[in-house]
């Protein structure tokens, strides 16, 4: 066996040590930035549950107990919404949507906690950026974000879909929900913008090609409009579509799965 110079041996070992240290530092840099995260609202709850495991989350908001994400049945820690309890958790990061818990987050900021206010997407194009922003805050790879879709325009002659909510409120054009319908190959039955109170007589005289009952299945007075016999008679049962109701509540990676459900319902009409 060829003899190795002791000096060369030491240099070789030193290079190996430097490589190991560099690899270790790189691996540590890829670890989540925040190890103890608190959420203040439902949409942040769902994003944390979707992307993390419970060991990285100090506490979700109290809303999560009422509306748990159905795709992740694990028991998660939940705070009671008080400043005292959240402060006692000493989180590395507090996440909250731009419209939620303004007084609570302000008090937490004054106490020195790292509160990050996240702007919610107002269009399908912003959903991917929204998810990438949260992944960056969590220290997760951007590759985990949903791929950016090719956004579609409404096709002339596409079947008309009415998105019917509680209390006879329909979702019109220029809304986030309208973009979801169009992306799935429908056109919105309503031609006006925003959220509109529907006229039962108009619906009976000119029914949509299909109706999506976007409300919880529980019995309530708010559901009476959708249960009217005239409406049920004019729109066949096969044209009353259903999707996972929870997917409409917050934007996120599940929005693309919702679009796929609506695409399949569109194809079933042909």
Short mmCIF file of C-alpha atoms in Angstrom, two decimals:
data_model
loop_
_atom_site.label_atom_id
_atom_site.label_comp_id
_atom_site.label_asym_id
_atom_site.label_seq_id
_atom_site.Cartn_x
_atom_site.Cartn_y
_atom_site.Cartn_z
CA UNK A 1 0.00 0.00 0.00
CA UNK A 2 1.34 3.34 -0.99
CA UNK A 3 2.50 5.48 1.93
CA UNK A 4 0.49 8.73 2.53
CA UNK A 5 2.34 11.79 3.68
CA UNK A 6 1.14 12.77 7.21
CA UNK A 7 0.76 16.38 6.12
CA UNK A 8 -1.45 15.38 3.23
CA UNK A 9 -3.46 13.14 5.54
CA UNK A 10 -4.11 16.06 7.92
CA UNK A 11 -5.10 18.31 5.01
CA UNK A 12 -7.47 15.67 3.69
CA UNK A 13 -9.08 15.20 7.11
CA UNK A 14 -9.40 18.98 7.51
CA UNK A 15 -11.18 19.24 4.14
CA UNK A 16 -13.56 16.47 5.15
CA UNK A 17 -14.32 18.27 8.41
CA UNK A 18 -15.06 21.51 6.54
CA UNK A 19 -17.39 19.67 4.17
CA UNK A 20 -19.28 18.10 7.06
CA UNK A 21 -19.64 21.49 8.78
CA UNK A 22 -20.86 23.11 5.57
CA UNK A 23 -23.42 20.35 5.01
CA UNK A 24 -24.63 20.61 8.60
CA UNK A 25 -24.99 24.40 8.37
CA UNK A 26 -26.90 24.04 5.10
CA UNK A 27 -29.26 21.47 6.63
CA UNK A 28 -29.89 23.72 9.63
CA UNK A 29 -30.65 26.63 7.32
CA UNK A 30 -33.40 24.54 5.73
CA UNK A 31 -35.15 23.93 9.03
CA UNK A 32 -38.36 25.92 9.64
CA UNK A 33 -37.55 29.43 10.82
CA UNK A 34 -40.34 29.34 13.38
CA UNK A 35 -40.66 26.28 15.62
CA UNK A 36 -43.54 27.55 17.77
CA UNK A 37 -46.29 29.15 15.72
CA UNK A 38 -49.61 30.62 16.84
CA UNK A 39 -52.55 31.34 14.53
CA UNK A 40 -55.25 33.92 15.24
CA UNK A 41 -57.84 32.97 12.61
CA UNK A 42 -59.30 30.05 10.70
CA UNK A 43 -57.54 30.57 7.37
CA UNK A 44 -54.13 30.63 9.07
CA UNK A 45 -55.18 27.55 11.09
CA UNK A 46 -55.86 25.63 7.93
CA UNK A 47 -52.65 26.66 6.20
CA UNK A 48 -50.59 25.55 9.21
CA UNK A 49 -52.40 22.22 9.45
CA UNK A 50 -52.03 21.64 5.70
CA UNK A 51 -48.28 22.32 5.60
CA UNK A 52 -46.94 21.42 9.07
CA UNK A 53 -47.23 18.79 11.75
CA UNK A 54 -48.53 19.54 15.22
CA UNK A 55 -45.05 19.63 16.80
CA UNK A 56 -44.30 22.95 15.04
CA UNK A 57 -47.52 24.64 16.14
CA UNK A 58 -47.87 26.18 19.59
CA UNK A 59 -51.62 26.77 19.19
CA UNK A 60 -54.34 27.29 16.59
CA UNK A 61 -57.22 29.70 17.02
CA UNK A 62 -60.40 28.71 18.90
CA UNK A 63 -62.22 28.58 15.54
CA UNK A 64 -60.34 25.42 14.65
CA UNK A 65 -62.34 23.50 17.26
CA UNK A 66 -65.54 24.39 15.41
CA UNK A 67 -64.18 24.05 11.87
CA UNK A 68 -61.34 21.52 11.81
CA UNK A 69 -59.73 20.81 8.47
CA UNK A 70 -61.32 17.48 7.43
CA UNK A 71 -58.22 16.22 5.65
CA UNK A 72 -56.14 16.26 8.86
CA UNK A 73 -57.85 14.58 11.84
CA UNK A 74 -54.93 14.91 14.30
CA UNK A 75 -55.65 16.72 17.57
CA UNK A 76 -53.98 20.12 17.48
CA UNK A 77 -53.25 22.51 20.36
CA UNK A 78 -55.71 25.40 20.52
CA UNK A 79 -55.49 28.67 22.48
CA UNK A 80 -58.47 30.46 24.05
CA UNK A 81 -57.98 33.77 22.23
CA UNK A 82 -56.71 35.65 25.28
CA UNK A 83 -53.62 37.85 25.28
CA UNK A 84 -52.43 36.20 28.49
CA UNK A 85 -52.44 32.66 27.16
CA UNK A 86 -50.90 33.54 23.81
CA UNK A 87 -48.15 35.56 25.50
CA UNK A 88 -47.43 32.68 27.88
CA UNK A 89 -46.79 30.42 24.87
CA UNK A 90 -43.93 32.72 23.77
CA UNK A 91 -44.37 31.88 20.07
CA UNK A 92 -41.66 32.44 17.46
CA UNK A 93 -44.32 33.60 15.02
CA UNK A 94 -47.96 34.76 15.22
CA UNK A 95 -49.92 34.56 11.97
CA UNK A 96 -53.13 36.46 11.26
CA UNK A 97 -55.10 37.46 8.17
CA UNK A 98 -55.33 41.16 7.34
CA UNK A 99 -58.97 41.53 8.43
CA UNK A 100 -58.94 39.47 11.60
CA UNK A 101 -58.32 40.08 15.31
CA UNK A 102 -57.08 43.70 14.96
CA UNK A 103 -57.24 44.50 18.69
CA UNK A 104 -55.68 41.21 19.76
CA UNK A 105 -52.81 41.39 17.30
CA UNK A 106 -52.16 45.02 18.22
CA UNK A 107 -51.83 44.12 21.90
CA UNK A 108 -49.54 41.20 21.08
CA UNK A 109 -47.34 43.47 18.98
CA UNK A 110 -47.07 45.96 21.85
CA UNK A 111 -45.92 43.08 24.05
CA UNK A 112 -43.11 42.39 21.59
CA UNK A 113 -44.42 39.20 19.98
CA UNK A 114 -43.53 38.69 16.29
CA UNK A 115 -46.94 39.15 14.63
CA UNK A 116 -47.10 38.70 10.86
CA UNK A 117 -50.22 40.08 9.14
CA UNK A 118 -50.87 38.15 5.92
CA UNK A 119 -52.74 39.69 3.00
CA UNK A 120 -55.38 37.31 1.70
CA UNK A 121 -55.66 36.68 -2.05
CA UNK A 122 -58.38 38.55 -3.92
CA UNK A 123 -58.03 36.54 -7.12
CA UNK A 124 -56.96 33.11 -8.28
CA UNK A 125 -53.72 34.60 -9.59
CA UNK A 126 -52.85 35.68 -6.05
CA UNK A 127 -53.48 32.27 -4.42
CA UNK A 128 -50.09 30.90 -5.48
CA UNK A 129 -48.25 34.02 -4.24
CA UNK A 130 -50.19 33.81 -0.97
CA UNK A 131 -49.13 30.22 -0.43
CA UNK A 132 -45.50 30.98 -1.33
CA UNK A 133 -45.46 33.87 1.15
CA UNK A 134 -46.64 31.59 3.94
CA UNK A 135 -44.16 28.88 3.02
CA UNK A 136 -41.37 31.47 3.23
CA UNK A 137 -42.58 32.57 6.68
CA UNK A 138 -42.61 28.94 7.81
CA UNK A 139 -39.17 28.26 6.37
CA UNK A 140 -40.51 25.60 4.00
CA UNK A 141 -39.38 24.99 0.39
CA UNK A 142 -41.22 27.00 -2.25
CA UNK A 143 -41.55 23.78 -4.23
CA UNK A 144 -44.36 22.77 -1.86
CA UNK A 145 -46.57 25.55 -3.26
CA UNK A 146 -49.21 24.73 -5.86
CA UNK A 147 -48.07 25.37 -9.45
CA UNK A 148 -49.40 28.56 -11.05
CA UNK A 149 -52.38 27.70 -13.29
CA UNK A 150 -53.19 29.06 -16.73
CA UNK A 151 -56.16 31.31 -15.97
CA UNK A 152 -59.12 30.98 -18.31
CA UNK A 153 -61.80 33.37 -19.53
CA UNK A 154 -65.49 32.47 -19.67
CA UNK A 155 -66.35 30.49 -22.79
CA UNK A 156 -69.31 31.72 -24.86
CA UNK A 157 -72.08 29.19 -24.62
CA UNK A 158 -70.71 27.57 -21.46
CA UNK A 159 -73.47 26.31 -19.14
CA UNK A 160 -74.73 28.83 -16.61
CA UNK A 161 -74.11 27.96 -12.97
CA UNK A 162 -75.77 29.75 -10.06
CA UNK A 163 -73.83 29.81 -6.82
CA UNK A 164 -76.61 30.05 -4.23
CA UNK A 165 -75.84 30.92 -0.64
CA UNK A 166 -77.92 31.24 2.50
CA UNK A 167 -80.88 33.65 2.67
CA UNK A 168 -81.29 33.67 -1.11
CA UNK A 169 -77.99 35.44 -1.80
CA UNK A 170 -76.30 34.69 -5.11
CA UNK A 171 -72.66 35.26 -5.99
CA UNK A 172 -72.24 37.51 -9.02
CA UNK A 173 -69.37 38.43 -11.28
CA UNK A 174 -66.16 40.14 -10.31
CA UNK A 175 -65.85 37.97 -7.18
CA UNK A 176 -63.28 35.40 -6.16
CA UNK A 177 -65.97 32.70 -6.40
CA UNK A 178 -66.85 33.82 -9.93
CA UNK A 179 -63.26 33.21 -11.00
CA UNK A 180 -63.48 29.69 -9.58
CA UNK A 181 -66.62 28.96 -11.65
CA UNK A 182 -65.06 30.30 -14.85
CA UNK A 183 -61.81 28.40 -14.29
CA UNK A 184 -63.86 25.21 -14.03
CA UNK A 185 -65.51 25.81 -17.41
CA UNK A 186 -68.79 27.42 -16.35
CA UNK A 187 -70.18 30.89 -16.82
CA UNK A 188 -71.89 32.68 -13.98
CA UNK A 189 -75.68 32.67 -14.21
CA UNK A 190 -75.72 36.15 -12.69
CA UNK A 191 -74.60 38.99 -14.92
CA UNK A 192 -74.28 41.65 -12.21
CA UNK A 193 -71.31 42.10 -9.88
CA UNK A 194 -71.02 41.30 -6.19
CA UNK A 195 -73.39 39.45 -3.90
CA UNK A 196 -77.04 39.81 -4.88
CA UNK A 197 -80.41 39.03 -3.34
CA UNK A 198 -82.12 36.69 -5.76
CA UNK A 199 -85.65 36.94 -7.13
CA UNK A 200 -87.45 33.59 -6.97
CA UNK A 201 -89.86 34.43 -9.80
CA UNK A 202 -86.98 35.32 -12.12
CA UNK A 203 -85.23 32.05 -11.31
CA UNK A 204 -88.38 30.06 -12.04
CA UNK A 205 -88.92 31.85 -15.37
CA UNK A 206 -85.27 31.56 -16.44
CA UNK A 207 -83.62 28.75 -14.46
CA UNK A 208 -79.84 28.22 -14.57
CA UNK A 209 -78.37 25.13 -16.20
CA UNK A 210 -77.18 24.03 -12.77
CA UNK A 211 -77.23 25.30 -9.21
CA UNK A 212 -74.55 24.93 -6.59
CA UNK A 213 -75.89 25.09 -3.07
CA UNK A 214 -72.86 26.61 -1.34
CA UNK A 215 -74.06 26.49 2.24
CA UNK A 216 -73.91 24.04 5.17
CA UNK A 217 -76.28 21.11 5.09
CA UNK A 218 -77.72 21.81 8.53
CA UNK A 219 -81.37 22.83 8.73
CA UNK A 220 -81.88 26.57 9.22
CA UNK A 221 -84.21 29.38 8.27
CA UNK A 222 -81.44 30.70 6.04
CA UNK A 223 -81.93 27.64 3.82
CA UNK A 224 -85.66 28.20 3.15
CA UNK A 225 -85.08 29.98 -0.17
CA UNK A 226 -83.27 26.98 -1.62
CA UNK A 227 -85.99 24.62 -0.37
CA UNK A 228 -88.87 26.41 -2.14
CA UNK A 229 -90.97 23.86 -4.11
CA UNK A 230 -91.08 26.06 -7.24
CA UNK A 231 -87.29 26.14 -7.42
CA UNK A 232 -87.00 22.42 -6.80
CA UNK A 233 -89.51 21.76 -9.58
CA UNK A 234 -87.79 23.95 -12.19
CA UNK A 235 -84.26 22.69 -11.57
CA UNK A 236 -83.98 18.87 -11.72
CA UNK A 237 -82.31 17.14 -8.80
CA UNK A 238 -79.40 16.08 -11.04
CA UNK A 239 -78.62 19.77 -11.67
CA UNK A 240 -78.24 20.59 -7.95
CA UNK A 241 -74.49 20.25 -7.57
CA UNK A 242 -72.49 19.69 -4.42
CA UNK A 243 -68.86 20.33 -3.57
CA UNK A 244 -66.92 20.23 -0.32
CA UNK A 245 -68.36 23.24 1.48
CA UNK A 246 -65.24 23.88 3.54
CA UNK A 247 -63.13 24.51 0.41
CA UNK A 248 -65.06 27.75 -0.21
CA UNK A 249 -64.32 29.20 3.23
CA UNK A 250 -60.64 30.10 2.85
CA UNK A 251 -58.34 30.32 -0.18
CA UNK A 252 -55.49 27.86 -0.27
CA UNK A 253 -54.05 24.87 -2.10
CA UNK A 254 -57.45 23.16 -1.76
CA UNK A 255 -58.93 25.84 -4.07
CA UNK A 256 -57.49 23.97 -7.08
CA UNK A 257 -59.12 20.77 -5.84
CA UNK A 258 -62.43 22.63 -5.64
CA UNK A 259 -62.02 23.74 -9.26
CA UNK A 260 -61.40 20.14 -10.26
CA UNK A 261 -64.65 19.08 -8.54
CA UNK A 262 -66.55 21.72 -10.51
CA UNK A 263 -64.87 20.63 -13.75
CA UNK A 264 -66.05 17.08 -13.20
CA UNK A 265 -69.60 18.32 -12.56
CA UNK A 266 -69.40 20.37 -15.76
CA UNK A 267 -68.32 17.34 -17.78
CA UNK A 268 -71.13 15.25 -16.30
CA UNK A 269 -73.69 17.65 -17.81
CA UNK A 270 -72.61 16.87 -21.39
#
